[in-house]
PDB file of C-alpha atoms in Angstrom:
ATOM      1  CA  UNK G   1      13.682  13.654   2.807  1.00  0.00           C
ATOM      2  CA  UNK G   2      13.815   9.888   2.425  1.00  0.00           C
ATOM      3  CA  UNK G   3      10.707   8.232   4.263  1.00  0.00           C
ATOM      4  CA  UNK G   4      10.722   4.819   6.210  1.00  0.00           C
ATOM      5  CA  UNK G   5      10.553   1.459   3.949  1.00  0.00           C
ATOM      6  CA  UNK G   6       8.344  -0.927   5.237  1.00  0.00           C
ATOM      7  CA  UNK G   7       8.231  -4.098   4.610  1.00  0.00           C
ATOM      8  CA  UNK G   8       5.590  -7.160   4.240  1.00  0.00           C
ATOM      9  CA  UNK G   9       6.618 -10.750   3.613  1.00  0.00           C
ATOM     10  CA  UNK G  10       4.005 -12.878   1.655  1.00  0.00           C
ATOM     11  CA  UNK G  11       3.739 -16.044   0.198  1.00  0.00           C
ATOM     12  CA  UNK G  12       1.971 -16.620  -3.057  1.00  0.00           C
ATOM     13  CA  UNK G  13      -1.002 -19.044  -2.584  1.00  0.00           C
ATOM     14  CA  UNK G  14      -3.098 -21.143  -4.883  1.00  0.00           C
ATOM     15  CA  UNK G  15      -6.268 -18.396  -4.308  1.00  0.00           C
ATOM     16  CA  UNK G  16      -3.536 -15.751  -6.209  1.00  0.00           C
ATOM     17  CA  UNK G  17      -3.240 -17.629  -9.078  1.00  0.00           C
ATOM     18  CA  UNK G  18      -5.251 -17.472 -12.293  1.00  0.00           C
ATOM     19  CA  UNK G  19      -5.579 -20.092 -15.091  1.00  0.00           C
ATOM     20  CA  UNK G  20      -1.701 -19.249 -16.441  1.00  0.00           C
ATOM     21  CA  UNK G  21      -0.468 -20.261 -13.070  1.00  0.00           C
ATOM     22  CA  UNK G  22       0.914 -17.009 -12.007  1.00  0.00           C
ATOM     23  CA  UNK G  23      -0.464 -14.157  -9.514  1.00  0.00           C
ATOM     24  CA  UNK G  24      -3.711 -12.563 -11.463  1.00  0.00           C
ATOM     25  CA  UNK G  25      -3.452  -9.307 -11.902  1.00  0.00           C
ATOM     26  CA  UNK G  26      -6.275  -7.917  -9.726  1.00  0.00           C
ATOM     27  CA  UNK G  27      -4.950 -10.275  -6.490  1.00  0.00           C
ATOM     28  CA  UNK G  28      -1.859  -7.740  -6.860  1.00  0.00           C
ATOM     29  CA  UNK G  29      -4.289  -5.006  -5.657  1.00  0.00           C
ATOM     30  CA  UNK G  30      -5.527  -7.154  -2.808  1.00  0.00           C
ATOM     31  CA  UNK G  31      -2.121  -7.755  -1.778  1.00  0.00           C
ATOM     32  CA  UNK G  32      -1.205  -4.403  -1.811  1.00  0.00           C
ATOM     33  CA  UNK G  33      -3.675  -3.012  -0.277  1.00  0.00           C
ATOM     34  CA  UNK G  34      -3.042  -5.181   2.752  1.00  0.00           C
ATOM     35  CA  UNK G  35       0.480  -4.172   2.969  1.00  0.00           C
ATOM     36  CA  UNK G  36      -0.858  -0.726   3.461  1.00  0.00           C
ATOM     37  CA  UNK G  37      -3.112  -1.528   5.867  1.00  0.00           C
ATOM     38  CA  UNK G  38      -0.584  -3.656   7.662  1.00  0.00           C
ATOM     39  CA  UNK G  39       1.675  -0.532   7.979  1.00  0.00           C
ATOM     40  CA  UNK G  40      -0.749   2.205   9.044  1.00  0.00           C
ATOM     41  CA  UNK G  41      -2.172  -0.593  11.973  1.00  0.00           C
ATOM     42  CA  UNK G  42       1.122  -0.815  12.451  1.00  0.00           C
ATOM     43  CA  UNK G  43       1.607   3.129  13.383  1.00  0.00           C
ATOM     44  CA  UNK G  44      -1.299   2.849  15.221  1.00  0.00           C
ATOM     45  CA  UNK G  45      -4.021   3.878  12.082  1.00  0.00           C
ATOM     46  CA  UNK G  46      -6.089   1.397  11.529  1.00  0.00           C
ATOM     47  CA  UNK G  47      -9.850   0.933  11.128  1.00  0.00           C
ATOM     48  CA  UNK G  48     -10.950   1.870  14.675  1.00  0.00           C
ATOM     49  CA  UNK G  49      -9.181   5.144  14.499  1.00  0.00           C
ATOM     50  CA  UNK G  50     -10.670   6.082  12.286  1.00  0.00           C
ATOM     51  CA  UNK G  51     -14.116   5.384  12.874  1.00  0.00           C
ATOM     52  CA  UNK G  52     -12.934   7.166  16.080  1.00  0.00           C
ATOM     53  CA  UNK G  53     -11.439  10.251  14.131  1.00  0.00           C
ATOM     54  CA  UNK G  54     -13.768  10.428  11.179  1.00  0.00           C
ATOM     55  CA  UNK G  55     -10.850  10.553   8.997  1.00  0.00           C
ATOM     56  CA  UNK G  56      -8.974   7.578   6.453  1.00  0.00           C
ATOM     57  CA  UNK G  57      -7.227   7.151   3.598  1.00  0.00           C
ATOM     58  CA  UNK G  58      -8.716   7.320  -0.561  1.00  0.00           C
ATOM     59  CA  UNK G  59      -7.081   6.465  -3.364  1.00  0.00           C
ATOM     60  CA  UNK G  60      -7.144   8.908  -6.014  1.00  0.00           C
ATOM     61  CA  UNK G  61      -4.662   7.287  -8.974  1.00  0.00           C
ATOM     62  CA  UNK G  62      -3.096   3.989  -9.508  1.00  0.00           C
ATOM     63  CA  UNK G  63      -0.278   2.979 -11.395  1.00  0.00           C
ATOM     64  CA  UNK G  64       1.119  -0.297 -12.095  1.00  0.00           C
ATOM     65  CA  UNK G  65       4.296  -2.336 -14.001  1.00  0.00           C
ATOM     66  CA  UNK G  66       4.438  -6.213 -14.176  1.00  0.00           C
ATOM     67  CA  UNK G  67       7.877  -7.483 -14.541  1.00  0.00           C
ATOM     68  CA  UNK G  68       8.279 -11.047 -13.138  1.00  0.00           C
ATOM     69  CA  UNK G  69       5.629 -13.441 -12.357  1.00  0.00           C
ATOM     70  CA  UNK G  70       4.878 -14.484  -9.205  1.00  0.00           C
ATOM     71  CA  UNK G  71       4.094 -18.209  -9.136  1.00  0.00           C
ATOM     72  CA  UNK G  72       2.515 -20.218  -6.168  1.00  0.00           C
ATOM     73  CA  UNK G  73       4.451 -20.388  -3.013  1.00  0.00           C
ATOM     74  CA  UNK G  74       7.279 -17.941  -4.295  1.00  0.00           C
ATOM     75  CA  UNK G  75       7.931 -15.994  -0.745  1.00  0.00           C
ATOM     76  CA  UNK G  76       7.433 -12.298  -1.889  1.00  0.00           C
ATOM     77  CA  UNK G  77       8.027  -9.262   0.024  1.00  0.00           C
ATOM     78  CA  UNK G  78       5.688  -6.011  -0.325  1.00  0.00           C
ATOM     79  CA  UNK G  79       7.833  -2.703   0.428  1.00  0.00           C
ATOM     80  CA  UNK G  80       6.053   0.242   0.886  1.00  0.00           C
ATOM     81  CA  UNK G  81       7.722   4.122   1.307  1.00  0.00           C
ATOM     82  CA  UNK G  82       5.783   7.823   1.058  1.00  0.00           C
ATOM     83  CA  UNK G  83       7.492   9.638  -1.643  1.00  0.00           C
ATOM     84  CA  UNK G  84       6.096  12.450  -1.644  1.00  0.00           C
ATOM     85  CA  UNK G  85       3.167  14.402   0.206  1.00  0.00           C
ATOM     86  CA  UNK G  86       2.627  17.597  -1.542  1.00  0.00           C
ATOM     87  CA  UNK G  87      -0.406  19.652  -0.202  1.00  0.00           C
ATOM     88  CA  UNK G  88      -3.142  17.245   0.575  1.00  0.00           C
ATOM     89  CA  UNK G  89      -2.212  15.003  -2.044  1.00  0.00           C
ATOM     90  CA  UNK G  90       0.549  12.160  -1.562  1.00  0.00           C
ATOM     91  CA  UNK G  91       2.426   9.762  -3.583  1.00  0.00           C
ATOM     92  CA  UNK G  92       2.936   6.253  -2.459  1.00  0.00           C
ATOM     93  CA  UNK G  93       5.294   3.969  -3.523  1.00  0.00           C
ATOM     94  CA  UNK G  94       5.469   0.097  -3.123  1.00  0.00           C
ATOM     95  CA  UNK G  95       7.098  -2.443  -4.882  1.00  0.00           C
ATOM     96  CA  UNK G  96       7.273  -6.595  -4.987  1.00  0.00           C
ATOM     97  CA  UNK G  97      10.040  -8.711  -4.524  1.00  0.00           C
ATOM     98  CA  UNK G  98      10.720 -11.874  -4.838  1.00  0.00           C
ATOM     99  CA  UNK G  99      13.138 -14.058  -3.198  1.00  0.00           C
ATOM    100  CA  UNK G 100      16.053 -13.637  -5.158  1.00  0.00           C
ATOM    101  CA  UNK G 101      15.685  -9.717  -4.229  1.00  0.00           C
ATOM    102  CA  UNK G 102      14.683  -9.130  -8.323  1.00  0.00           C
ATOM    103  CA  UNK G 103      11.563  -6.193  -8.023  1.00  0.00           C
ATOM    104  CA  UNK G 104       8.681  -8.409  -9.945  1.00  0.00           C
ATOM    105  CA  UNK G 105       5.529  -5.578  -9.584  1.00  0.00           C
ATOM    106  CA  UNK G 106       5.849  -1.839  -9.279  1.00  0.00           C
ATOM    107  CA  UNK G 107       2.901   0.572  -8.191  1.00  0.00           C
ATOM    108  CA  UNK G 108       2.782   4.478  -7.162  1.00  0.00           C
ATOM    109  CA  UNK G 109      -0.440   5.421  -5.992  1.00  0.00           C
ATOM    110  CA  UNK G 110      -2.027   8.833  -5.552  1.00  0.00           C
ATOM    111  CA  UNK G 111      -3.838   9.012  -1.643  1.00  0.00           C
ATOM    112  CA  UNK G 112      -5.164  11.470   0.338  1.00  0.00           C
ATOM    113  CA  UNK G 113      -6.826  11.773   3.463  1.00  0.00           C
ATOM    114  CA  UNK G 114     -10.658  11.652   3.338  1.00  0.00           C
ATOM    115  CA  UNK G 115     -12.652  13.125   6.349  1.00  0.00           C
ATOM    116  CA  UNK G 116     -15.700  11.214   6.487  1.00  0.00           C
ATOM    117  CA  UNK G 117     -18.017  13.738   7.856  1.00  0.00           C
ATOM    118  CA  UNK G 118     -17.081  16.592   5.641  1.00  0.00           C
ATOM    119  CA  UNK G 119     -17.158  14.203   2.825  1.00  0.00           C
ATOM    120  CA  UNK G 120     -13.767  16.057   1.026  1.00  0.00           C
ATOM    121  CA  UNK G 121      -9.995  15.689   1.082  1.00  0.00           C
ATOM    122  CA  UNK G 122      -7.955  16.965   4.063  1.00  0.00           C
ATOM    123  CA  UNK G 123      -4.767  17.959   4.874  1.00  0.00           C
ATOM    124  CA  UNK G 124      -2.887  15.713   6.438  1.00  0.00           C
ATOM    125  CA  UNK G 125      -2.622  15.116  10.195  1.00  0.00           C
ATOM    126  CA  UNK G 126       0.000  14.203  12.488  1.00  0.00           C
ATOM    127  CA  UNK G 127      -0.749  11.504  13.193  1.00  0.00           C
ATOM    128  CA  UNK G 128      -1.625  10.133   9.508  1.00  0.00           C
ATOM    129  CA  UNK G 129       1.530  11.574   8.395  1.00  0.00           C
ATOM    130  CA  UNK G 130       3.337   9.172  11.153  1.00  0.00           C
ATOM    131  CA  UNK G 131       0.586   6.027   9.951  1.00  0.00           C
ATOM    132  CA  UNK G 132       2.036   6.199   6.420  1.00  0.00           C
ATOM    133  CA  UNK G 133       5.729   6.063   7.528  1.00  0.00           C
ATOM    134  CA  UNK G 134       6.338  10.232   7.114  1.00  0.00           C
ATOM    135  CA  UNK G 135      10.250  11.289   9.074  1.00  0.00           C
ATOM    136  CA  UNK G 136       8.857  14.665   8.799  1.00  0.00           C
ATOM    137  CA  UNK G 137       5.955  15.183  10.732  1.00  0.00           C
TER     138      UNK G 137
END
């Protein structure tokens, strides 16, 4: 089943950019990272639930392709989409683009849901299957 894209417009600021000029590579995980969190606030997820609940996301795996540089003020967009959720173990896609539409940075990582007072992995919820943009909950 194909999973809602969402999408997170950016702009590339001088505090992304290493001595070369372009976005340094570990500012891609910062970016990223807030696209996620801007989608699961989003879907009504975000840090107070789950203090609340007891129950957030980990990252188990990360993978990532380079492909275009990203240069200050190039207007980017961060697209994130589930893939797959197989057990209690999902894959998450999101991808960078820039203006022109060209896909500049590719990354799948490997999440799960962590409940914080049995300190393992979970099965997913509900309502964190609707956070992270699931059609079939």
């Amino acid at each position: 089943m194909s999973h809602t894209i969402f999408s997170y417009p950016l702009t590339v600021r001088e505090h992304h950019l290493d001595t070369f000029g372009h976005m340094n590579n570990s500012v891609y995980l910062q970016i990223l990272e807030e696209a996620r969190w801007e989608l699961v606030n989003q879907n009504g997820y975000g840090l107070n639930k789950i203090k609340e609940c007891g129950k957030g996301p980990v990252i188990l795996e990360i993978k990532l392709l380079f492909s275009r540089e990203l240069l200050l003020r190039d207007h980017i967009t961060i697209h994130t989409q589930l893939a797959s959720y197989e057990g209690k173990i999902a894959i998450l896609k999101q991808w960078i683009t820039n203006n022109a539409g060209k896909t500049c940075c590719e990354a799948e990582f490997k999440i799960a849901l962590f409940d914080t007072l049995q300190r393992k992995i979970i099965k997913p919820t509900p309502e964190w299957l609707h956070a992270i943009g699931s059609k079939s909950i």
